[in-house]
């Protein structure tokens, strides 16, 4: 597999996580090309309320993986299910504001980014 980075401006010490995409052999070539095109677009987006796309891992006969900024406290899904965190208004309201600002940024991008499957995971 080959690591494809779309922006070299990241510091050497930045941690990253990855997201696997399920294999679909029937459309694999088309999906791979669409994936790379989308990653190139998403890697240009910078906003404090959007997880940064660092690059992608692609290789022959392998599932492509998107490499994203590492989120130390996990996903929103993890936070919502963490019984040690009390989700009071002073946490929930800023969280909702950040989500809406991130979505507004994506919709205002050129070209506009419509998420389509926004979820906590």
PDB file of C-alpha atoms in Angstrom, residues 21 38 103 114-121:
ATOM      1  CA  UNK A  21     -13.914   1.613   3.795  1.00  0.00           C
ATOM      2  CA  UNK A  38     -12.871  13.266  -2.837  1.00  0.00           C
ATOM      3  CA  UNK A 103     -21.600  22.070   8.654  1.00  0.00           C
ATOM      4  CA  UNK A 114     -22.773  18.067   1.445  1.00  0.00           C
ATOM      5  CA  UNK A 115     -21.999  15.440   4.079  1.00  0.00           C
ATOM      6  CA  UNK A 116     -25.015  13.229   3.417  1.00  0.00           C
ATOM      7  CA  UNK A 117     -24.572  10.862   6.359  1.00  0.00           C
ATOM      8  CA  UNK A 118     -23.713  12.985   9.372  1.00  0.00           C
ATOM      9  CA  UNK A 119     -23.517  10.801  12.469  1.00  0.00           C
ATOM     10  CA  UNK A 120     -21.776  10.705  15.827  1.00  0.00           C
ATOM     11  CA  UNK A 121     -19.443   7.786  14.960  1.00  0.00           C
TER      12      UNK A 121
END
